[in-house]
CSV table of C-alpha atoms in Angstrom, one decimal:
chain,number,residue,atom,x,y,z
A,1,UNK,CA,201.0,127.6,-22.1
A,2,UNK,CA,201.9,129.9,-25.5
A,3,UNK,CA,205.1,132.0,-25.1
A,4,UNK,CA,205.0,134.6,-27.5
A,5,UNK,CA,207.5,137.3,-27.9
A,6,UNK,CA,206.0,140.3,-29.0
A,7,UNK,CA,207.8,143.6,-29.7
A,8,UNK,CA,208.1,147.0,-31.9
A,9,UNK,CA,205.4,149.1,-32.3
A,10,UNK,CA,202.0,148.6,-30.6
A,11,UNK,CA,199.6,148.0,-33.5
A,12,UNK,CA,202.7,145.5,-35.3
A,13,UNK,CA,202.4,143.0,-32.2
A,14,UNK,CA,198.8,143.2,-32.2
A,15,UNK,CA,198.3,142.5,-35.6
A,16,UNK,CA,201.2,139.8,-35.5
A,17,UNK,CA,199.8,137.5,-33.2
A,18,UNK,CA,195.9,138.3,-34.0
A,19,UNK,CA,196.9,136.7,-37.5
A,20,UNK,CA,199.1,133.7,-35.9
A,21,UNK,CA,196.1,133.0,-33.4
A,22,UNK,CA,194.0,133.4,-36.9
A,23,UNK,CA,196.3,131.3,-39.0
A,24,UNK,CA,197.0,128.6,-37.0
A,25,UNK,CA,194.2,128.2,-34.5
A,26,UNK,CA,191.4,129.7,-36.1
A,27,UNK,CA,190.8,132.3,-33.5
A,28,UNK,CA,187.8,134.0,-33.4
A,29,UNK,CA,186.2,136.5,-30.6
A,30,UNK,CA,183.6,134.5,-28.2
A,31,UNK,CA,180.0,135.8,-28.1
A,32,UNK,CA,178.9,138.0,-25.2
A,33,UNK,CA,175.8,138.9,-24.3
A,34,UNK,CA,174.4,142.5,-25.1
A,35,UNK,CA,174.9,143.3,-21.3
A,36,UNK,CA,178.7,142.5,-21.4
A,37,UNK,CA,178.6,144.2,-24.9
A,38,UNK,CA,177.3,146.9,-23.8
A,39,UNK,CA,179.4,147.1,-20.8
A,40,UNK,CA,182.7,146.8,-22.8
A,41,UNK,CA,181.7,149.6,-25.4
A,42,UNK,CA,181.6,152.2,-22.7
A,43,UNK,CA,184.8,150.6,-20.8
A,44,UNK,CA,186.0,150.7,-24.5
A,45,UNK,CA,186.1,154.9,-24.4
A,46,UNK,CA,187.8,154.9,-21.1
A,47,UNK,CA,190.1,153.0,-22.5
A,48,UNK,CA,190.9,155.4,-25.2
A,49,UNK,CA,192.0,157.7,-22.7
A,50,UNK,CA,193.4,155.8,-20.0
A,51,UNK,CA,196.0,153.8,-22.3
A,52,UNK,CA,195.5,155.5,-25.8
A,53,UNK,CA,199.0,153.3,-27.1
A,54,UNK,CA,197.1,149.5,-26.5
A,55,UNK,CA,194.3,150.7,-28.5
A,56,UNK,CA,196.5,150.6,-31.2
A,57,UNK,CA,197.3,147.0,-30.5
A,58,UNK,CA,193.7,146.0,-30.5
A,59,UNK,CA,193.1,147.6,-34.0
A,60,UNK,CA,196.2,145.4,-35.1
A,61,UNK,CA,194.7,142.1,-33.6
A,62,UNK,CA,191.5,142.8,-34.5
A,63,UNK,CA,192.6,143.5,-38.4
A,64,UNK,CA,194.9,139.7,-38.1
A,65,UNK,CA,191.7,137.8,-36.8
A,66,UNK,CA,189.3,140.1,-39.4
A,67,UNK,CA,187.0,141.8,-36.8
A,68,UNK,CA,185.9,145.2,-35.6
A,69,UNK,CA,188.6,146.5,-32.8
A,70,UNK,CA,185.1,147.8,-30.7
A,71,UNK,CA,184.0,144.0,-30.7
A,72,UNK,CA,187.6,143.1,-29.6
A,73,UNK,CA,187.8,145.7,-27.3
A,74,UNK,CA,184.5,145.4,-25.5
A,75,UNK,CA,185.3,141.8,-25.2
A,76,UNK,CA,188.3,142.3,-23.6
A,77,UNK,CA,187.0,145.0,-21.1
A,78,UNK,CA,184.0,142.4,-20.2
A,79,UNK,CA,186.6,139.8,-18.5
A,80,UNK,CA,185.9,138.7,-15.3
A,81,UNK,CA,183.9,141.7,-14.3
A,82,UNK,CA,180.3,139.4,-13.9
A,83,UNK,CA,181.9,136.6,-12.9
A,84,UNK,CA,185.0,136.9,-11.6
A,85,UNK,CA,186.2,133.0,-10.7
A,86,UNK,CA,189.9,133.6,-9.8
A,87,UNK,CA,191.7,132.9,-7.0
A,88,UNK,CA,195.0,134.0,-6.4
A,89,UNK,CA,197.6,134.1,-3.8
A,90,UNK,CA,200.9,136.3,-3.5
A,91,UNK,CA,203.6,137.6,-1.7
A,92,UNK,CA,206.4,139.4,-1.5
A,93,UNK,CA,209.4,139.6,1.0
A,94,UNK,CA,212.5,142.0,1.5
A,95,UNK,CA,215.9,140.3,2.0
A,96,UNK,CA,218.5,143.4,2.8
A,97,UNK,CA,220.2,142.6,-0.5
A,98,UNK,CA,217.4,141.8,-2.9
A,99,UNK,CA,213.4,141.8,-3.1
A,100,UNK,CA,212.0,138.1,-3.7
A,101,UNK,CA,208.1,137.5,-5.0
A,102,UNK,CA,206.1,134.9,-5.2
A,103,UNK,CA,202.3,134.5,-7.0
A,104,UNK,CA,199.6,131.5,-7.6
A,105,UNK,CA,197.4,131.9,-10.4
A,106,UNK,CA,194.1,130.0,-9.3
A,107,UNK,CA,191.4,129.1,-12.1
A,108,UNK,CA,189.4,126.5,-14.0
A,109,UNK,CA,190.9,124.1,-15.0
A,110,UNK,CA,190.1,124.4,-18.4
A,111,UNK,CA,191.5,127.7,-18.8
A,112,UNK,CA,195.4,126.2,-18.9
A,113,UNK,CA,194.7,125.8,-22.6
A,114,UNK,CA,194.2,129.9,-23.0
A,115,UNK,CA,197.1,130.7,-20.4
A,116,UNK,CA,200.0,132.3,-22.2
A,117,UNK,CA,203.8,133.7,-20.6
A,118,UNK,CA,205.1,136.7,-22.9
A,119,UNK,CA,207.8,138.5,-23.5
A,120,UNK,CA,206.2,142.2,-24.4
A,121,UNK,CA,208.7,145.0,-25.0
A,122,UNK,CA,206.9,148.0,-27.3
A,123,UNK,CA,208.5,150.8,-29.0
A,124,UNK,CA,209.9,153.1,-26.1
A,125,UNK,CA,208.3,151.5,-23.2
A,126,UNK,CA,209.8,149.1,-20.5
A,127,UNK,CA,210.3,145.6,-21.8
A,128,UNK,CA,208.6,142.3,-19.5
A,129,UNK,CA,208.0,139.2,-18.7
A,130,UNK,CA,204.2,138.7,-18.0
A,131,UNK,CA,201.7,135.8,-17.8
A,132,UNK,CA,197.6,135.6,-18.2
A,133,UNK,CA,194.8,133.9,-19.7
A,134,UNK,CA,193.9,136.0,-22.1
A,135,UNK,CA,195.9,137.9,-25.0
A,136,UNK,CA,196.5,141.5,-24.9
A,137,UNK,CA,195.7,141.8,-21.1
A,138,UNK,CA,198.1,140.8,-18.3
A,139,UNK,CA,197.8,139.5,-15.0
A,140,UNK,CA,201.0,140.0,-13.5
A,141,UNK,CA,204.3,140.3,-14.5
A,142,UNK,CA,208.3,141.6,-13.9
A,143,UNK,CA,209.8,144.3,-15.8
A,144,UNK,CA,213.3,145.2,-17.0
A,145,UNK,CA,213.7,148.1,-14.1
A,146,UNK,CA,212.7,144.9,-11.3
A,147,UNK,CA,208.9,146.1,-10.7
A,148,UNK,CA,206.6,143.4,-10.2
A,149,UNK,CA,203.1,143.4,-9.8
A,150,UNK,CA,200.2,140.7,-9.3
A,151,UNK,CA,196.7,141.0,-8.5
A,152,UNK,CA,193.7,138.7,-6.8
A,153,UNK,CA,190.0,139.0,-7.7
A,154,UNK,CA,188.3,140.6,-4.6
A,155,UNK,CA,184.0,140.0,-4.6
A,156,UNK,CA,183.2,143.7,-4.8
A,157,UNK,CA,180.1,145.0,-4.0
A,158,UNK,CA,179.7,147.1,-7.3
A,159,UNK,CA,181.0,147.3,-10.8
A,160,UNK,CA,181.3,150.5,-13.1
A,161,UNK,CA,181.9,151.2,-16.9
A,162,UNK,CA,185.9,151.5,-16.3
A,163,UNK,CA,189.3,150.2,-16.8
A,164,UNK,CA,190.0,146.2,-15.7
A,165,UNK,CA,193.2,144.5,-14.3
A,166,UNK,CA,194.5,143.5,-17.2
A,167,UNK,CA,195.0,146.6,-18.8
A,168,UNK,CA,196.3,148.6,-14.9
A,169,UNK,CA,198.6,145.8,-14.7
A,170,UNK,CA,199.8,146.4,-18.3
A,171,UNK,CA,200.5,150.3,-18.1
A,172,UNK,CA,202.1,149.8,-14.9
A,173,UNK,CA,204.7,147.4,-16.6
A,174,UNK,CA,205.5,149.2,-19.7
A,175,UNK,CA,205.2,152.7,-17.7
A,176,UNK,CA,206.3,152.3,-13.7
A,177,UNK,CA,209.9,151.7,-12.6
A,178,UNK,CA,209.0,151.4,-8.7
A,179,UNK,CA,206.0,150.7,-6.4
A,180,UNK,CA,205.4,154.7,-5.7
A,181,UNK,CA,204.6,154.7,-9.2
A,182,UNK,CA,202.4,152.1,-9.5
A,183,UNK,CA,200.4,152.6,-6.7
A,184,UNK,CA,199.9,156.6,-7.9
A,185,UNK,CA,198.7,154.7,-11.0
A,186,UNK,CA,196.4,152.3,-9.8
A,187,UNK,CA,194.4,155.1,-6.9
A,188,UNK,CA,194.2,157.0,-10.0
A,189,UNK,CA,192.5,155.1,-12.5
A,190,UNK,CA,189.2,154.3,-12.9
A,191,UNK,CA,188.8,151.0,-11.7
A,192,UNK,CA,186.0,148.6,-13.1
A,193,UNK,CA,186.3,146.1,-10.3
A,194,UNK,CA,187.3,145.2,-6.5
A,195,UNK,CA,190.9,143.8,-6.7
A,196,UNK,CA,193.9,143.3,-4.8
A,197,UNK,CA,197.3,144.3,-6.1
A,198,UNK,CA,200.4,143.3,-4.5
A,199,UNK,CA,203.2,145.5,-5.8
A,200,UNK,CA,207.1,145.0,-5.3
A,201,UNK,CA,210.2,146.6,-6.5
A,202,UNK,CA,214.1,146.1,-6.7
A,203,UNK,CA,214.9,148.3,-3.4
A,204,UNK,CA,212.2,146.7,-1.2
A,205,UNK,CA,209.3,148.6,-1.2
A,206,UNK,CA,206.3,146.2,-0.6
A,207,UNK,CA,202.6,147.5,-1.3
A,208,UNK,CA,199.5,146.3,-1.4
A,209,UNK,CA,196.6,148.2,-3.1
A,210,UNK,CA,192.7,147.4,-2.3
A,211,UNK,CA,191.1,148.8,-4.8
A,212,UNK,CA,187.1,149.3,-5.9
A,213,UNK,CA,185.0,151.2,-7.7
A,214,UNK,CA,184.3,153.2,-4.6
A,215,UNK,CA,187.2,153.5,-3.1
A,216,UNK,CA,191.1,152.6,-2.5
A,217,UNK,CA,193.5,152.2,0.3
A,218,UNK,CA,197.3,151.3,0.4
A,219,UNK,CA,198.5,148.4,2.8
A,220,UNK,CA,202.2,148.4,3.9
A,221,UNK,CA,204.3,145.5,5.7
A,222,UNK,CA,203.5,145.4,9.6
A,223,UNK,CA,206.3,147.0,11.7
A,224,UNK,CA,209.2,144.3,11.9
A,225,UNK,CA,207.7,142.2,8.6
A,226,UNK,CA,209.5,142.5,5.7
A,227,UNK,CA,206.8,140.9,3.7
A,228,UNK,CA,203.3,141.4,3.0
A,229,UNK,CA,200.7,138.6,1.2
A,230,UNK,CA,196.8,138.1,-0.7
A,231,UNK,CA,194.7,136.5,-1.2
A,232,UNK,CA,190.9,137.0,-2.1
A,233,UNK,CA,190.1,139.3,0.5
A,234,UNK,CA,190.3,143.2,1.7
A,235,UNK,CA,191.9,142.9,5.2
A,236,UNK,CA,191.6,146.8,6.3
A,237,UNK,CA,188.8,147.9,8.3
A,238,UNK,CA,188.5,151.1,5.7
A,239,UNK,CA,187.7,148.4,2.2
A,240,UNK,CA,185.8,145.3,3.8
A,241,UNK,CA,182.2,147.4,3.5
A,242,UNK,CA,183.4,146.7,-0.1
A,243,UNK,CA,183.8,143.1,0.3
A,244,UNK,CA,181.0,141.1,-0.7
A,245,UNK,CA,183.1,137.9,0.8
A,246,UNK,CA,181.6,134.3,-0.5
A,247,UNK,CA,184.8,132.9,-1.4
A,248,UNK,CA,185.1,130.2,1.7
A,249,UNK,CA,184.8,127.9,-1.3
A,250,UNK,CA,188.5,128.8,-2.1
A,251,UNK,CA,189.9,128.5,0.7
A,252,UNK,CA,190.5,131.7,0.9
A,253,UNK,CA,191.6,132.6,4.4
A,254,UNK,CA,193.1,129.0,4.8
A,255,UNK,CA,195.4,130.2,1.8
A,256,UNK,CA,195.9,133.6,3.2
A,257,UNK,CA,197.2,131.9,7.4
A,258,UNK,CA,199.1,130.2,4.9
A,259,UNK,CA,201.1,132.5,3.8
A,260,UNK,CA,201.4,134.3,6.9
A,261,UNK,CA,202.6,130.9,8.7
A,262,UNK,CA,205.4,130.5,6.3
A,263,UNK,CA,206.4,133.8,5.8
A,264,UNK,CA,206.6,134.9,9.6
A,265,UNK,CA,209.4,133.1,11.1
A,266,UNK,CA,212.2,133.6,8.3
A,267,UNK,CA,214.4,136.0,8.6
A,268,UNK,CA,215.4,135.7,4.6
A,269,UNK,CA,214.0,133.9,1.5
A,270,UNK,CA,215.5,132.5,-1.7
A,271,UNK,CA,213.6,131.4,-4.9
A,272,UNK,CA,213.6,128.1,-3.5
A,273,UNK,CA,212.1,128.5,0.2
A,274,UNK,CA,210.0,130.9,-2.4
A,275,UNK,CA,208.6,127.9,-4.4
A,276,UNK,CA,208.2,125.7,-1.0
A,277,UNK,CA,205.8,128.4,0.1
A,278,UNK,CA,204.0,128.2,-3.2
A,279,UNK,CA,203.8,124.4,-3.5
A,280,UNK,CA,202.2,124.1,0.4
A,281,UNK,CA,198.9,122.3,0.5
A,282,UNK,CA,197.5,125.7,2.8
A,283,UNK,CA,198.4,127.9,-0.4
A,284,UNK,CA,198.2,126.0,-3.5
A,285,UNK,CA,194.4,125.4,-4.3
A,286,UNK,CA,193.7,121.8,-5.7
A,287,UNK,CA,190.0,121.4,-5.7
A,288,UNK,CA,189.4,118.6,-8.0
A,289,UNK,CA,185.7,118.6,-7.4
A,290,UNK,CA,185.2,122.1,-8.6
A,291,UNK,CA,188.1,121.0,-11.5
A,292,UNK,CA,189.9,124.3,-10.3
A,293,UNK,CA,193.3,125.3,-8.5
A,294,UNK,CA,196.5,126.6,-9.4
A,295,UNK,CA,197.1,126.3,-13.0
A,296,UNK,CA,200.8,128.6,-13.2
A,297,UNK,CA,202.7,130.0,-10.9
A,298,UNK,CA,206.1,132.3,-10.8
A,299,UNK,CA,208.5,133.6,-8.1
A,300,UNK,CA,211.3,136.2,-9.1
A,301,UNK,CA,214.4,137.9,-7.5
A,302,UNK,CA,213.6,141.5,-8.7
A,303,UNK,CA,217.4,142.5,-7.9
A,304,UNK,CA,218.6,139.9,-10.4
A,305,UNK,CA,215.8,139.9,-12.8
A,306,UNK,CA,215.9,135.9,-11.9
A,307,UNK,CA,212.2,134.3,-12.9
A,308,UNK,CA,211.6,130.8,-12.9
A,309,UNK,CA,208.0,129.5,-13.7
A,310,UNK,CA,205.8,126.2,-13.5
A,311,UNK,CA,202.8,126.1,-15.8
A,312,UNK,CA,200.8,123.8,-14.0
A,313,UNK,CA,200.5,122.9,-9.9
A,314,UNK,CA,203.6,124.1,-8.4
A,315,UNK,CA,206.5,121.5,-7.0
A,316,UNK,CA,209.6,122.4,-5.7
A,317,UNK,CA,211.0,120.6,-8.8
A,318,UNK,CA,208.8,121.9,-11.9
A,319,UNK,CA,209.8,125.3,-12.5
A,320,UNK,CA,211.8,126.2,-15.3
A,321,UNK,CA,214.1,129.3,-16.0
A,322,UNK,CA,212.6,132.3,-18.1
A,323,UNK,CA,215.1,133.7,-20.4
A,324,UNK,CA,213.3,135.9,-22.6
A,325,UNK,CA,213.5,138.9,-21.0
A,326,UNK,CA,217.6,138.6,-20.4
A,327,UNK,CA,217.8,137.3,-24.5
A,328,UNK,CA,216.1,141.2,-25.4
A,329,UNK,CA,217.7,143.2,-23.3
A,330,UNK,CA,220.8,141.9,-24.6
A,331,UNK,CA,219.5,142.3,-28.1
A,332,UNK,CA,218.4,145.6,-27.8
A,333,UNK,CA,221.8,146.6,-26.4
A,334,UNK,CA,223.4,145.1,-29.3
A,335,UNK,CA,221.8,146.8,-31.8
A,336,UNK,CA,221.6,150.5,-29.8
């Protein structure tokens, strides 16, 4: 997993790490097809007006690996939109003093080579810590005001020219302080696929959004649960026309009861019950056959801006203490 640190203006961190992925790996932009091309380039103008600021930051990559920031762009807004393979499961779960999440990032195998954690903080925009398997875009990620988000791929029953995950999970960081924010964001936005995203923030609010091209709904805690989970499904009656379903293969619902049978009888949670949950065979996907399961996975106390991460399957013993985001906050109040 690459940890880069990556602040200051938008098109400077693009352009800096475009040239160290250049310089030292090589990097070049895979080959679509003229479908996905094509795809992308409209997503591409969307873009332009949904998050005008991380254009800039493509134009910078683009320059340090010497390509057209279209190519890059359209790339990037092609991602998992014709074949969306991931398979994720989160939570989240309101103690009465803090909020504590948890998320498994399910995928190929072979993708733990791409994944990177980074530390993004642009000019005048909240600072994070984020993780994904692809530069540029996010998947989830904590920021500085102890706003968390996460998202699972849903099998939608249509696609449109629009704005992906990774780039609604990004403006929520560097924009959104708490979930009411966020979730404005998301039911606003033109959304290119069928996700779930599981938002949390600092005083307990606890959100779930299903989102799809043709629709979106919010999902709240039960009465008397102070947590709420995902996995690869839409669970209201209102989104599940949307729901194309196929994803038995994952082990999705097992994944989901999962969740729910650890989560329902505690009364409070730590970051270690936190990674206990996370690390039980009904959650964490392992499917050596298909050469796919969890390749990262993070749990947080938003209150404390604690994050610990393992970058591979989760044990109780392999996660290790992010200190990136504490080291720039720190430095940025220094030098203010």
């Amino acid at each position: 997993m690459y940890h880069p640190r990556l602040y200051g203006e938008f098109y400077d961190m693009g352009f800096k790490y475009g040239q160290l992925l250049y310089q030292k790996a090589n990097f070049t932009i895979p080959t679509i097809s003229k479908k996905k091309m094509d795809f992308g380039l409209e997503s591409y103008k969307e873009l332009k007006i949904f998050f005008p600021e991380v254009i800039e930051e493509i134009k910078g990559f683009a320059k340090g690996i010497h390509d057209k920031p279209e190519n890059l762009g359209a790339f990037l807004l092609s991602l998992g939109v014709f074949n969306p393979t991931g398979q994720c499961s989160v939570f989240a779960f309101k103690n009465k003093t803090s909020t504590i999440i948890g998320r498994n990032y399910d995928m190929l195998f072979d993708f733990k080579k791409f994944t990177e954690s980074s530390l993004i903080a642009p000019k005048n925009k909240y600072a994070y810590i984020s993780q994904s398997d692809v530069f540029i875009g996010r998947s989830d990620g904590i920021n500085e005001k102890g706003l968390s988000i996460a998202m699972s791929f849903v099998n939608g029953t249509e696609i449109q020219t629009g704005i992906s995950f990774h780039f609604i999970i990004r403006k929520i960081l560097e924009d959104c302080q708490n979930t009411k924010q966020a979730v404005e964001l998301i039911q606003k936005v033109k959304v290119s696929t069928a996700n779930n995203f599981l938002i949390a923030d600092k005083n307990g609010n606890l959100a779930v959004v299903e989102s799809a091209p043709q629709k979106s709904i919010v999902r709240l805690p039960q009465k008397k649960e102070p947590f709420i989970y995902i996995t690869n499904e839409f669970k209201s009656k209102e989104m599940q026309a949307y729901d194309r379903g196929g994803v038995e293969w994952s082990k999705s619902e097992e994944r989901y009861n999962g969740l729910g049978n650890n989560l329902k009888p505690i009364k409070q949670i730590d970051l270690e019950k936190a990674k206990e949950i996370l690390s039980d065979k009904c959650v964490c996907l392992n499917l050596r056959k298909e050469k796919f399961g969890t390749i990262w996975s993070v749990v947080a106390n938003l209150n404390e801006l604690s994050i610990e991460r393992a970058e591979t399957k989760p044990k109780a013993t392999n996660y290790k203490v992010e200190t990136r985001l504490d080291w720039w906050l720190k430095k940025r109040a220094n030098s203010s």
